[in-house]
PDB file of C-alpha atoms and ligand atoms in Angstrom:
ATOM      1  CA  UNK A   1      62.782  78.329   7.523  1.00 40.00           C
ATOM      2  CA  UNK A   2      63.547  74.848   5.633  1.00 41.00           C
ATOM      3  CA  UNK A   3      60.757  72.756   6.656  1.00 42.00           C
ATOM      4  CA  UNK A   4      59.457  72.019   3.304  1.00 44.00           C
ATOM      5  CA  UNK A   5      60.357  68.758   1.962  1.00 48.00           C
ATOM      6  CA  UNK A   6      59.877  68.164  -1.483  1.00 45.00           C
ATOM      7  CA  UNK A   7      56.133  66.315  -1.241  1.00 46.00           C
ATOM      8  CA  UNK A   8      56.220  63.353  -1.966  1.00 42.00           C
ATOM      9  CA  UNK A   9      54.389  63.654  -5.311  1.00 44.00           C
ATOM     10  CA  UNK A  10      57.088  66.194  -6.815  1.00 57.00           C
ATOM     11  CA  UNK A  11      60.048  63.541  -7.638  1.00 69.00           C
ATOM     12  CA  UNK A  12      62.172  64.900 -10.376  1.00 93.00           C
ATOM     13  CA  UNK A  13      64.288  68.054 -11.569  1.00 96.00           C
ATOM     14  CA  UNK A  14      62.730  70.772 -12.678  1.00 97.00           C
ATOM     15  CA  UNK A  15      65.385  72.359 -14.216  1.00 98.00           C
ATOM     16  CA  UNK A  16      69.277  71.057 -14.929  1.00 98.00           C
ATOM     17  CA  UNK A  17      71.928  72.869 -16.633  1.00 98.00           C
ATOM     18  CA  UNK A  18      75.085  70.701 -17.500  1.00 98.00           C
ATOM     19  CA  UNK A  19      78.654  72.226 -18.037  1.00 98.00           C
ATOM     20  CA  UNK A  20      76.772  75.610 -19.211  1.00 98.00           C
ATOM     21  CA  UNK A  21      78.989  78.693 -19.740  1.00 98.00           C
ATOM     22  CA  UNK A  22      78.292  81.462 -21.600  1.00 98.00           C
ATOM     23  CA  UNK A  23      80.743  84.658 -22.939  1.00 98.00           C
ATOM     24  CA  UNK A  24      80.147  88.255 -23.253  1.00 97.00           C
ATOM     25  CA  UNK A  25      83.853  88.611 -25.591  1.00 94.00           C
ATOM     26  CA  UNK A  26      86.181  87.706 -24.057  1.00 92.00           C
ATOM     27  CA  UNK A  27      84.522  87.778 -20.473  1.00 96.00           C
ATOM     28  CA  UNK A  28      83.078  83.634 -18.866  1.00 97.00           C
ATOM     29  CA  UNK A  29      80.092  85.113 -17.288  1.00 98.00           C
ATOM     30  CA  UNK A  30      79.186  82.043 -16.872  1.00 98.00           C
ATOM     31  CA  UNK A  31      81.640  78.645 -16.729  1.00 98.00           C
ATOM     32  CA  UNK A  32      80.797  75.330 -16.789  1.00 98.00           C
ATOM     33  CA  UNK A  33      77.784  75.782 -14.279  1.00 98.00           C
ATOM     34  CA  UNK A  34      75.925  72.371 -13.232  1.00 98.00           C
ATOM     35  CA  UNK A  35      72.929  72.366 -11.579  1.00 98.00           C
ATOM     36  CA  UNK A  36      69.834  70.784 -10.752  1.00 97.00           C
ATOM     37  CA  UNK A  37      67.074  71.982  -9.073  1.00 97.00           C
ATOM     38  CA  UNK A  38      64.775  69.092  -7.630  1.00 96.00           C
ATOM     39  CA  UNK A  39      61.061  69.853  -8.436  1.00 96.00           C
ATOM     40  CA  UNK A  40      59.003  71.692  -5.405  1.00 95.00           C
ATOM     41  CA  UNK A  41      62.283  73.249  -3.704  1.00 96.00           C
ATOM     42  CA  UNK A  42      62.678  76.958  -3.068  1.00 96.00           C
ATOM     43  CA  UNK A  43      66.761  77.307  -4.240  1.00 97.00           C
ATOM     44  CA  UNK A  44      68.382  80.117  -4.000  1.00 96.00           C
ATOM     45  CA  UNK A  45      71.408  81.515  -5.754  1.00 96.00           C
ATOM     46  CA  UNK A  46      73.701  84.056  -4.028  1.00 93.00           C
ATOM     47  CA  UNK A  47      76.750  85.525  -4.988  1.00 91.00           C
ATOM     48  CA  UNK A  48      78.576  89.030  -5.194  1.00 90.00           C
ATOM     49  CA  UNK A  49      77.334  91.651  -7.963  1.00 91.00           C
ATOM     50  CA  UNK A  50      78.656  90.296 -11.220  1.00 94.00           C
ATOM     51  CA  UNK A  51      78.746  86.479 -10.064  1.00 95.00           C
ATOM     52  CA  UNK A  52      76.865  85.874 -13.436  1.00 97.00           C
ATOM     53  CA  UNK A  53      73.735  85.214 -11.270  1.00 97.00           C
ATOM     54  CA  UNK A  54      71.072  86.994 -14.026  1.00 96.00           C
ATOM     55  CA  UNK A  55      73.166  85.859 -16.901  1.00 98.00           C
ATOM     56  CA  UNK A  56      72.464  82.426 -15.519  1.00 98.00           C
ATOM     57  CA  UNK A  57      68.775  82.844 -15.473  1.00 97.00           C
ATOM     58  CA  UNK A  58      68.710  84.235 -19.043  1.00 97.00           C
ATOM     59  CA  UNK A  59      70.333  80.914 -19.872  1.00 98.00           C
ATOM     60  CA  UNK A  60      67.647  79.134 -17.815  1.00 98.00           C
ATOM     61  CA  UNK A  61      64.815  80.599 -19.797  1.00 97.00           C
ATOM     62  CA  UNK A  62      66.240  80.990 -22.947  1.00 97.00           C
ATOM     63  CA  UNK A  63      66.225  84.926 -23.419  1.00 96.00           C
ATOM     64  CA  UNK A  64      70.144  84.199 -24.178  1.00 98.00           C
ATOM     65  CA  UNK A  65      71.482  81.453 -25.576  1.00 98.00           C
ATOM     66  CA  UNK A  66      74.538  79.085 -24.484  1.00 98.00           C
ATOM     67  CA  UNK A  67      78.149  79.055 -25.396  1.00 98.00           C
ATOM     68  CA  UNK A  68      78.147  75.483 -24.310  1.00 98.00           C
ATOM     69  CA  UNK A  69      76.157  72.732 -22.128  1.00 98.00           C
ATOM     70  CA  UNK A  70      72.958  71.503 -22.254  1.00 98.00           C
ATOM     71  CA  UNK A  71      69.718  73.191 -20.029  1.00 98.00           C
ATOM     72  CA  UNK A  72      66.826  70.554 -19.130  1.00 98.00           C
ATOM     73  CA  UNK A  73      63.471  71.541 -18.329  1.00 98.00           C
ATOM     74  CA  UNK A  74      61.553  69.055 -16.637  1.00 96.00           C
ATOM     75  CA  UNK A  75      63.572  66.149 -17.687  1.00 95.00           C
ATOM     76  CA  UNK A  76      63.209  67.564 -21.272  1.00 96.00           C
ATOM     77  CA  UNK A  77      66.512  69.482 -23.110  1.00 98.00           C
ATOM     78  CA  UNK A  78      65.336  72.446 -23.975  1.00 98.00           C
ATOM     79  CA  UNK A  79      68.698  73.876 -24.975  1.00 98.00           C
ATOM     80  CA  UNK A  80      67.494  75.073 -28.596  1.00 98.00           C
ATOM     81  CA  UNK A  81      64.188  76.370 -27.442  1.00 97.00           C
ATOM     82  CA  UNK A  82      62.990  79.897 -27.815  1.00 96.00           C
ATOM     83  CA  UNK A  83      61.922  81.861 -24.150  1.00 94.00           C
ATOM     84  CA  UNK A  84      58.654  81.636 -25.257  1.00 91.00           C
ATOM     85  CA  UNK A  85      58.598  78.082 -25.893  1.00 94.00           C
ATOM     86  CA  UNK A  86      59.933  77.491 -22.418  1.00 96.00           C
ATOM     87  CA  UNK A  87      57.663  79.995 -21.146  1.00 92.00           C
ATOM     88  CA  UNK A  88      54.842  78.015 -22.966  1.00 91.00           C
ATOM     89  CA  UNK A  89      56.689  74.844 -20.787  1.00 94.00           C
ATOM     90  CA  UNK A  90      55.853  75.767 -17.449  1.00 95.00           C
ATOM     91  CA  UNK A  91      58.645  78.823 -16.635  1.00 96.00           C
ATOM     92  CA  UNK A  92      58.135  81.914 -15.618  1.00 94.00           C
ATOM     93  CA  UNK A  93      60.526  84.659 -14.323  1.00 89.00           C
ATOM     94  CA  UNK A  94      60.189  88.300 -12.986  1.00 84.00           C
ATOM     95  CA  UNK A  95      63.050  90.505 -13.908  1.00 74.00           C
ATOM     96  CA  UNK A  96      65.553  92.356 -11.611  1.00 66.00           C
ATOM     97  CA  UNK A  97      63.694  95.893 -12.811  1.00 68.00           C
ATOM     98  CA  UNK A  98      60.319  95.893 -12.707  1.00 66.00           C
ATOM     99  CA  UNK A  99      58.440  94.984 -15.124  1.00 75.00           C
ATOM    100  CA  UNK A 100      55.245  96.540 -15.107  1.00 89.00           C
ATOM    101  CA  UNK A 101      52.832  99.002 -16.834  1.00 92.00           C
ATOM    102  CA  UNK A 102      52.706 101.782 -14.671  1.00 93.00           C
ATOM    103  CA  UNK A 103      50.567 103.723 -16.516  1.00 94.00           C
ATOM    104  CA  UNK A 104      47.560 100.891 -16.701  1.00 94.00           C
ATOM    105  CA  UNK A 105      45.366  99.426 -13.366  1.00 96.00           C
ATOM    106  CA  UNK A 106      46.573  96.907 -11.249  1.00 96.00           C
ATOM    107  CA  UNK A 107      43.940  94.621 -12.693  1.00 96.00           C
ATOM    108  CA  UNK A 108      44.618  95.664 -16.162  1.00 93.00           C
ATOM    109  CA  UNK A 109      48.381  94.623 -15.646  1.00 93.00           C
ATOM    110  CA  UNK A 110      46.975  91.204 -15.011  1.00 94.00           C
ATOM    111  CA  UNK A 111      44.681  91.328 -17.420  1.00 92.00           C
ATOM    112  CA  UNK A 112      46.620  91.372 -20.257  1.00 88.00           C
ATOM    113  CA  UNK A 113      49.271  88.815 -18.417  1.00 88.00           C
ATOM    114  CA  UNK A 114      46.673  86.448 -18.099  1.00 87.00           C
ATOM    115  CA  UNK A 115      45.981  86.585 -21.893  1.00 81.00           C
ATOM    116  CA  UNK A 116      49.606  85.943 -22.701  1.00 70.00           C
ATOM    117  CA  UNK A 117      48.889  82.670 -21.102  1.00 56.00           C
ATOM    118  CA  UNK A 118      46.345  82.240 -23.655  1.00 57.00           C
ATOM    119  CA  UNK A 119      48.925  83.369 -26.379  1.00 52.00           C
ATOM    120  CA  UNK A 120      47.483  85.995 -27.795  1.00 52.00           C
ATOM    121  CA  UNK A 121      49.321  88.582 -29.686  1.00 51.00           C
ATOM    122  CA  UNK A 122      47.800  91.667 -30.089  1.00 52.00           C
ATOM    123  CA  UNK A 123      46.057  91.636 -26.211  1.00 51.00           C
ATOM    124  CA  UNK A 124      46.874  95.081 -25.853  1.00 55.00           C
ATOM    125  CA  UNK A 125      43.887  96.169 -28.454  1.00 59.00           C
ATOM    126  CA  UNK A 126      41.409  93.238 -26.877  1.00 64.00           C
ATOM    127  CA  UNK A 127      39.978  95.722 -23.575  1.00 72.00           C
ATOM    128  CA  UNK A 128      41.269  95.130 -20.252  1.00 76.00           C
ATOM    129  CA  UNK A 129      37.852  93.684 -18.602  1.00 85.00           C
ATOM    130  CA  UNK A 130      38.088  90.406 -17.502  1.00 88.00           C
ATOM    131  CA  UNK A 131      35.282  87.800 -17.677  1.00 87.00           C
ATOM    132  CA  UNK A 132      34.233  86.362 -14.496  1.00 89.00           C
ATOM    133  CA  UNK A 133      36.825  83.027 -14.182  1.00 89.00           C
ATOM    134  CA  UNK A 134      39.436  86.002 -14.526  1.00 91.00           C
ATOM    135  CA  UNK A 135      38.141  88.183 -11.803  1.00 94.00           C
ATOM    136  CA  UNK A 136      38.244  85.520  -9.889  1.00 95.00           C
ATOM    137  CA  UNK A 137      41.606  84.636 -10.643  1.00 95.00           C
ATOM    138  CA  UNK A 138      42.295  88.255  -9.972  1.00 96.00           C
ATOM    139  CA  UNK A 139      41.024  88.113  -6.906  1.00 96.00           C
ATOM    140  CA  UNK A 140      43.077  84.683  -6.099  1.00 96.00           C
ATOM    141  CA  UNK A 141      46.544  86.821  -7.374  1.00 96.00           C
ATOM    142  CA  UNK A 142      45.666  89.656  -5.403  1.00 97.00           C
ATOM    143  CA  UNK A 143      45.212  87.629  -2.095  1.00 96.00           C
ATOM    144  CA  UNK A 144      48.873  85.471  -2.315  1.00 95.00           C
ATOM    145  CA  UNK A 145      50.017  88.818  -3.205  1.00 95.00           C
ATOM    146  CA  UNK A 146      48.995  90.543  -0.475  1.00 94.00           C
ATOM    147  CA  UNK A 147      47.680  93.526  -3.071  1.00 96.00           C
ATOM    148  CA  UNK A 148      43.297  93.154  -1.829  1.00 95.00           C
ATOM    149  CA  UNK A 149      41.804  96.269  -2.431  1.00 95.00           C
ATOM    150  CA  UNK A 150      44.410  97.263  -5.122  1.00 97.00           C
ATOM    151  CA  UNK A 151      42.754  96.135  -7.679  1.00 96.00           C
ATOM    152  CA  UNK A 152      42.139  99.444  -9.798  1.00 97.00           C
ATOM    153  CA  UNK A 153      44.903 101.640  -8.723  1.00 97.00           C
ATOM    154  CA  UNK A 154      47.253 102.941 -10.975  1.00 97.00           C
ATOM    155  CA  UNK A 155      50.212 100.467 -10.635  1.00 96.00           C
ATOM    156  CA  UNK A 156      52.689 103.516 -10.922  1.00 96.00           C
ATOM    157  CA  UNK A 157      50.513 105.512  -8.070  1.00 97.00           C
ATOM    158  CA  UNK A 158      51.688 102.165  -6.173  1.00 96.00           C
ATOM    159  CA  UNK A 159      55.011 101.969  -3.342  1.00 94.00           C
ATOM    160  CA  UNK A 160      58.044 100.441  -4.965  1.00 93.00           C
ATOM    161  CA  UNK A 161      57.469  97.497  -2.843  1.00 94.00           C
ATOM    162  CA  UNK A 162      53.757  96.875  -4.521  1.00 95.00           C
ATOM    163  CA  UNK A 163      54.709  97.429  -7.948  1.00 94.00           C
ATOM    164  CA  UNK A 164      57.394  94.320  -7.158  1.00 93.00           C
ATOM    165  CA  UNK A 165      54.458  92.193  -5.623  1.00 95.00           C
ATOM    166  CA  UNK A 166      52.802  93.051  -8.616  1.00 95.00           C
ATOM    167  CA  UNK A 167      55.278  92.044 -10.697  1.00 94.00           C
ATOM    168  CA  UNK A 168      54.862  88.608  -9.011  1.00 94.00           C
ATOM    169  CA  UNK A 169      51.363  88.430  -9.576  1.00 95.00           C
ATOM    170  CA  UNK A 170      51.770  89.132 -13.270  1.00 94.00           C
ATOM    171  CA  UNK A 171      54.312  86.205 -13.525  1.00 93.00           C
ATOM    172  CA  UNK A 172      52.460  83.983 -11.657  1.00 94.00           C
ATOM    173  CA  UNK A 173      49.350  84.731 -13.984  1.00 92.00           C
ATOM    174  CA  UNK A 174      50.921  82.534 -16.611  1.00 86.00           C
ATOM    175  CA  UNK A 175      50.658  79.854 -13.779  1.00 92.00           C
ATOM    176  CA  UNK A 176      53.952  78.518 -14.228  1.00 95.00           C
ATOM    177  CA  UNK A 177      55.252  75.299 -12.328  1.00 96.00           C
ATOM    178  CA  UNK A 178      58.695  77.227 -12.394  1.00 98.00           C
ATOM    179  CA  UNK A 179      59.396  80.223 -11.297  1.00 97.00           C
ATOM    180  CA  UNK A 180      62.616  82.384 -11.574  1.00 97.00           C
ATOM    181  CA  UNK A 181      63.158  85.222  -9.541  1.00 95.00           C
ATOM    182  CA  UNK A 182      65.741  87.752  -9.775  1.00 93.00           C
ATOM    183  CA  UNK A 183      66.290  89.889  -6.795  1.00 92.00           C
ATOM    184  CA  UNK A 184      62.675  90.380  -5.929  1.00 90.00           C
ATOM    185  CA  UNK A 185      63.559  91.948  -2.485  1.00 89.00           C
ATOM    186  CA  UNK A 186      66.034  94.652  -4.572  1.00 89.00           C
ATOM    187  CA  UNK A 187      65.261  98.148  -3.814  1.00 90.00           C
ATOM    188  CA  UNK A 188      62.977  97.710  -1.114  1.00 92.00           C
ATOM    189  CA  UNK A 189      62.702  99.245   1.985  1.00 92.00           C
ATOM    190  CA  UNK A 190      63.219  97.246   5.430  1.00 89.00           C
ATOM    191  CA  UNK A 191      59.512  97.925   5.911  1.00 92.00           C
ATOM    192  CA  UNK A 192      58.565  96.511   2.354  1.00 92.00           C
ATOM    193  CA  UNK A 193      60.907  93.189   2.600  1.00 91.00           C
ATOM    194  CA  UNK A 194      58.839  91.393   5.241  1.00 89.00           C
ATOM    195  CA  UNK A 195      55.471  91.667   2.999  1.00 90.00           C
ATOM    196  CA  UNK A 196      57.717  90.421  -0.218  1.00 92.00           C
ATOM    197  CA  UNK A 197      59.089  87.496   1.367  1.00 91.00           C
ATOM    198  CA  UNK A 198      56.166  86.497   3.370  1.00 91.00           C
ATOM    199  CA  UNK A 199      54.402  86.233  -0.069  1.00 93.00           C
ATOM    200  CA  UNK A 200      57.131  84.282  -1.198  1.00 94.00           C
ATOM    201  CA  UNK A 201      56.552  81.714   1.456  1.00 92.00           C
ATOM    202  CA  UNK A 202      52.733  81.498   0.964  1.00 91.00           C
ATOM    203  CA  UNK A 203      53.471  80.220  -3.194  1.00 94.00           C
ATOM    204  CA  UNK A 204      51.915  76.878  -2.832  1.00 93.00           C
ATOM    205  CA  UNK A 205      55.007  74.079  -2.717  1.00 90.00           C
ATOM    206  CA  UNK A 206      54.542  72.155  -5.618  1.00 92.00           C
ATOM    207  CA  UNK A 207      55.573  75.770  -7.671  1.00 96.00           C
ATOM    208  CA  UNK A 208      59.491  75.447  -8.018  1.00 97.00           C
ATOM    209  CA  UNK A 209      61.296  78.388  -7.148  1.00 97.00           C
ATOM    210  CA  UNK A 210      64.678  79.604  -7.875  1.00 98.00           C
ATOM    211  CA  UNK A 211      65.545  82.994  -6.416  1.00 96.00           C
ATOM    212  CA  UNK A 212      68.450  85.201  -6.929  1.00 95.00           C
ATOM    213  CA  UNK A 213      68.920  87.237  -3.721  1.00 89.00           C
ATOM    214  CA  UNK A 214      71.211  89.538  -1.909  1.00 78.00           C
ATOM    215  CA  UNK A 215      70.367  89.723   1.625  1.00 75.00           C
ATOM    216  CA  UNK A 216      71.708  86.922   2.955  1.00 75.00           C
ATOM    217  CA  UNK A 217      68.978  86.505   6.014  1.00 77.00           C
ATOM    218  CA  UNK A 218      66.176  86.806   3.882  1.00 80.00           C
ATOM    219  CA  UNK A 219      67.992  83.901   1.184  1.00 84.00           C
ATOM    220  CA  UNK A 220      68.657  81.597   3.703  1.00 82.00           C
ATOM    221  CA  UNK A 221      64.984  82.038   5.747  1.00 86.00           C
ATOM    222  CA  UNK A 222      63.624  80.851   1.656  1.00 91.00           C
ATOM    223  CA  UNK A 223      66.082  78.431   0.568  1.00 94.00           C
ATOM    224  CA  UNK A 224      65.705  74.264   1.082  1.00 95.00           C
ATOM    225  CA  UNK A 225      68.859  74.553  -1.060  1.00 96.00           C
ATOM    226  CA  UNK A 226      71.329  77.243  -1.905  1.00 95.00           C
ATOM    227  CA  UNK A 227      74.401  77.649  -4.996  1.00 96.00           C
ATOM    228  CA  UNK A 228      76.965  80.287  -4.771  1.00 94.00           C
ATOM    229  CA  UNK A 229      77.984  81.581  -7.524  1.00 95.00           C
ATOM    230  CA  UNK A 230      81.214  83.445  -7.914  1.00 94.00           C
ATOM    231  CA  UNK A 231      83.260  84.589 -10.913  1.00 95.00           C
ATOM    232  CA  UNK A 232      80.295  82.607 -13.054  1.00 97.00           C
ATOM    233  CA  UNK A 233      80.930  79.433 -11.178  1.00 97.00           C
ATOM    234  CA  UNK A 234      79.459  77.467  -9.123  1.00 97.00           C
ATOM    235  CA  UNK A 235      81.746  77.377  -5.761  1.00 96.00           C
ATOM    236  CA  UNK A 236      79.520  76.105  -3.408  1.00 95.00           C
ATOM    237  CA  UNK A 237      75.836  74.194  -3.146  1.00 95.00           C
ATOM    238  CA  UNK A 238      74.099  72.585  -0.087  1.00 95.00           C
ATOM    239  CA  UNK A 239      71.859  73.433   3.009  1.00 95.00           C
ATOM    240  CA  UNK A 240      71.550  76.728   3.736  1.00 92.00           C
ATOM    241  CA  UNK A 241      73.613  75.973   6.883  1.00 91.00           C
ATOM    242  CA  UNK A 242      75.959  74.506   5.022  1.00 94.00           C
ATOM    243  CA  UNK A 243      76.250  77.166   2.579  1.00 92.00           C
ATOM    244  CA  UNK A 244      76.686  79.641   5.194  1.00 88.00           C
ATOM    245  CA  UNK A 245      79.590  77.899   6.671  1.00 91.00           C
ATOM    246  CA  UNK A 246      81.629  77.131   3.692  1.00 93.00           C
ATOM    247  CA  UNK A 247      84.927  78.554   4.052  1.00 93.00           C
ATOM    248  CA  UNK A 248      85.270  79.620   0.080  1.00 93.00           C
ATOM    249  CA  UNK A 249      81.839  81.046   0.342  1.00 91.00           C
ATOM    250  CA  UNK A 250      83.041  83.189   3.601  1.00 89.00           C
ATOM    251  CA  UNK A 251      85.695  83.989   2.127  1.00 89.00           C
ATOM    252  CA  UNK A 252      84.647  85.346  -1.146  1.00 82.00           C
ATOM    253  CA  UNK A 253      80.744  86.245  -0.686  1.00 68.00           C
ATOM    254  CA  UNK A 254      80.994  88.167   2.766  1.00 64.00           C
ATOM    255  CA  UNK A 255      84.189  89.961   1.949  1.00 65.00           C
ATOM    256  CA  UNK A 256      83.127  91.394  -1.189  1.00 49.00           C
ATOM    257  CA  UNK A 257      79.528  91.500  -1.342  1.00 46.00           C
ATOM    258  CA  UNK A 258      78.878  94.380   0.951  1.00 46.00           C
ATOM    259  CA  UNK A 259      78.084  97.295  -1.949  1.00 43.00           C
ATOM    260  CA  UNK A 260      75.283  96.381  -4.361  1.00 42.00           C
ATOM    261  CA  UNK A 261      73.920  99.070  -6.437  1.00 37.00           C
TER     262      UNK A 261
HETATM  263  N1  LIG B 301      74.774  91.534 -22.213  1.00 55.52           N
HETATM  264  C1  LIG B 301      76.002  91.575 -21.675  1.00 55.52           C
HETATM  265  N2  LIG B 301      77.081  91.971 -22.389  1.00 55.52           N
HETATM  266  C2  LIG B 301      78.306  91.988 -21.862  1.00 55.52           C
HETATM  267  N3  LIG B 301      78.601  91.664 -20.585  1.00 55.52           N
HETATM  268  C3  LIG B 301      77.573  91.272 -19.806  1.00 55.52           C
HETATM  269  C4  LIG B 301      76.229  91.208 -20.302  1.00 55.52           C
HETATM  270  N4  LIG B 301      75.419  90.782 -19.279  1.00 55.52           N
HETATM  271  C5  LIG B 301      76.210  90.589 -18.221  1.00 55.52           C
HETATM  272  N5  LIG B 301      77.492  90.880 -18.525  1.00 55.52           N
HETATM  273  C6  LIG B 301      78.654  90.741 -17.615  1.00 55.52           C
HETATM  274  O1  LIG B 301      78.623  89.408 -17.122  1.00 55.52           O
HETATM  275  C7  LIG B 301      78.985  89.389 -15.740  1.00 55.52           C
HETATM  276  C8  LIG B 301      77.855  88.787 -14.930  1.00 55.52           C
HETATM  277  O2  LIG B 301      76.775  89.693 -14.918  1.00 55.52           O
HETATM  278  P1  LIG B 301      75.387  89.328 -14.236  1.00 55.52           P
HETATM  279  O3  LIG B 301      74.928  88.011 -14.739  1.00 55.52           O
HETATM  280  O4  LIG B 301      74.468  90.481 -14.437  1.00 55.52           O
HETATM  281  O5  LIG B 301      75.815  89.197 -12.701  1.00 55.52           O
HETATM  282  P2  LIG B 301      74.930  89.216 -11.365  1.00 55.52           P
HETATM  283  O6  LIG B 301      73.485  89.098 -11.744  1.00 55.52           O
HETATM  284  O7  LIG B 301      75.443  88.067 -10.561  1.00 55.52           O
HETATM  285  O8  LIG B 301      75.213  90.525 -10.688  1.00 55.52           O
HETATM  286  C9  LIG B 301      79.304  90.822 -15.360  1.00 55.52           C
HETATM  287  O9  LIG B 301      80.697  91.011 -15.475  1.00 55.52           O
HETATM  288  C10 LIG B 301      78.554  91.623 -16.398  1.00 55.52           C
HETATM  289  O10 LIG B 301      79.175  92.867 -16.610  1.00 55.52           O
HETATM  290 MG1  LIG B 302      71.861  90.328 -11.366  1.00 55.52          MG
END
């Protein structure tokens, strides 16, 4: 649950958006979102299919860019900044499909995401061995991960729910200090969500998380925070207990958030 306080030595926002919105046409996606997310807090984002949850993280890390507001990244605006420069910055995200190359090793996935770290280009044509700090590493991934032994499988002989803990590893390969996750529980079986968010709770504290998730126990067992997002804005943000009392959010996230694709 919400025992973690922020420790003492993470004051500060990690990341801020100020009146952000963004259009697709003539659709708000998003609408003058604020938010701040205090460094080494697990926050979560809920909202029905369509809130503009994913839309907000591509704002957050810059794979879209904003209609209007301003985006902060620890304390600096990073509101013209490529992805990769705010990747470069300390965030990292795993996507709502997974993101991984099925047809390579589990430790050749990491591998080459631990090179992108080192920002090379062409890592694909460099071998997939790693050198001995990057076994190690491996083996470090592999263990929050809850993937030991896995190491040279096939990632696409792997369950659903491994390739998604896989696709956490890779992400946190690039050791970020901020970490986006988009519905990393999607998909999985009842049997496979346990594992996923008990390796959520194991990422050390001082790695700032923001989740987006739809099932609303698993959320609210994460979250020292939560937002609810709905119709791209921001309609509620607080404890989780407070969260899960608001009336609006009641209203408009239990009634209509029942089908998800
Ligand atoms: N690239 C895009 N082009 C046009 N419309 C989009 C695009 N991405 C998202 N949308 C629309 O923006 C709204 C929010 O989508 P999304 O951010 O994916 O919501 P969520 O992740 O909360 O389910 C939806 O109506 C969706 O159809
Ligand atoms: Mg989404």
């Amino acid at each position: 649950m919400s025992s973690g306080r922020p420790s003492d030595h993470l004051e500060g926002t990690a990341i801020e958006l100020r009146g952000v919105s963004r259009s697709f046409g003539g659709l708000k996606a998003v609408d003058d979102v604020n938010l701040r997310v205090q460094a080494g807090t697990r926050h979560v984002l809920i909202g029905p299919n369509g809130a503009g949850k994913t839309t907000l993280f591509a704002l957050m890390s810059g794979e879209l860019d904003v209609s209007a507001g301003r985006v902060s990244l620890f304390g600096q605006d990073v509101t013209s900044w490529s992805a990769m420069r705010r990747s470069r910055a300390g965030l990292g995200r795993t996507y709502q499909i997974t993101n991984v190359f099925t047809g390579l090793s589990v430790q050749e996935n990491l591998v080459i995401a631990m090179r992108g770290r080192q920002g090379d280009k062409l890592n694909m044509f460099l071998g997939t061995r790693p050198d001995a700090d990057g076994s190690a590493r491996i083996d470090h991934l592999l263990g929050v991960c809850g993937l030991e032994g896995r190491r040279q499988v096939r990632a696409g002989s792997m369950s659903y729910g491994e390739q998604r803990l896989l696709e956490l590893a890779i992400a946190l390969a690039n050791e970020p200090r901020l970490l986006l996750l988009d519905e990393p529980a999607a998909g999985l079986s009842p049997a496979e969500r346990g594992p996923m968010a008990d390796t959520i709770r194991r990422l050390p504290r001082e790695l700032t998380i923001v989740l987006i998730e739809h099932d609303m126990e698993l959320a609210l067992g994460l979250a020292d925070r939560v937002s609810c997002l709905y119709y791209g804005r921001v309609i509620a943000d607080g404890t989780p207990e407070e969260v899960r009392s608001d009336a609006e959010v009641q209203s408009v996230y239990f009634g209509t958030a029942s089908s998800h694709a």
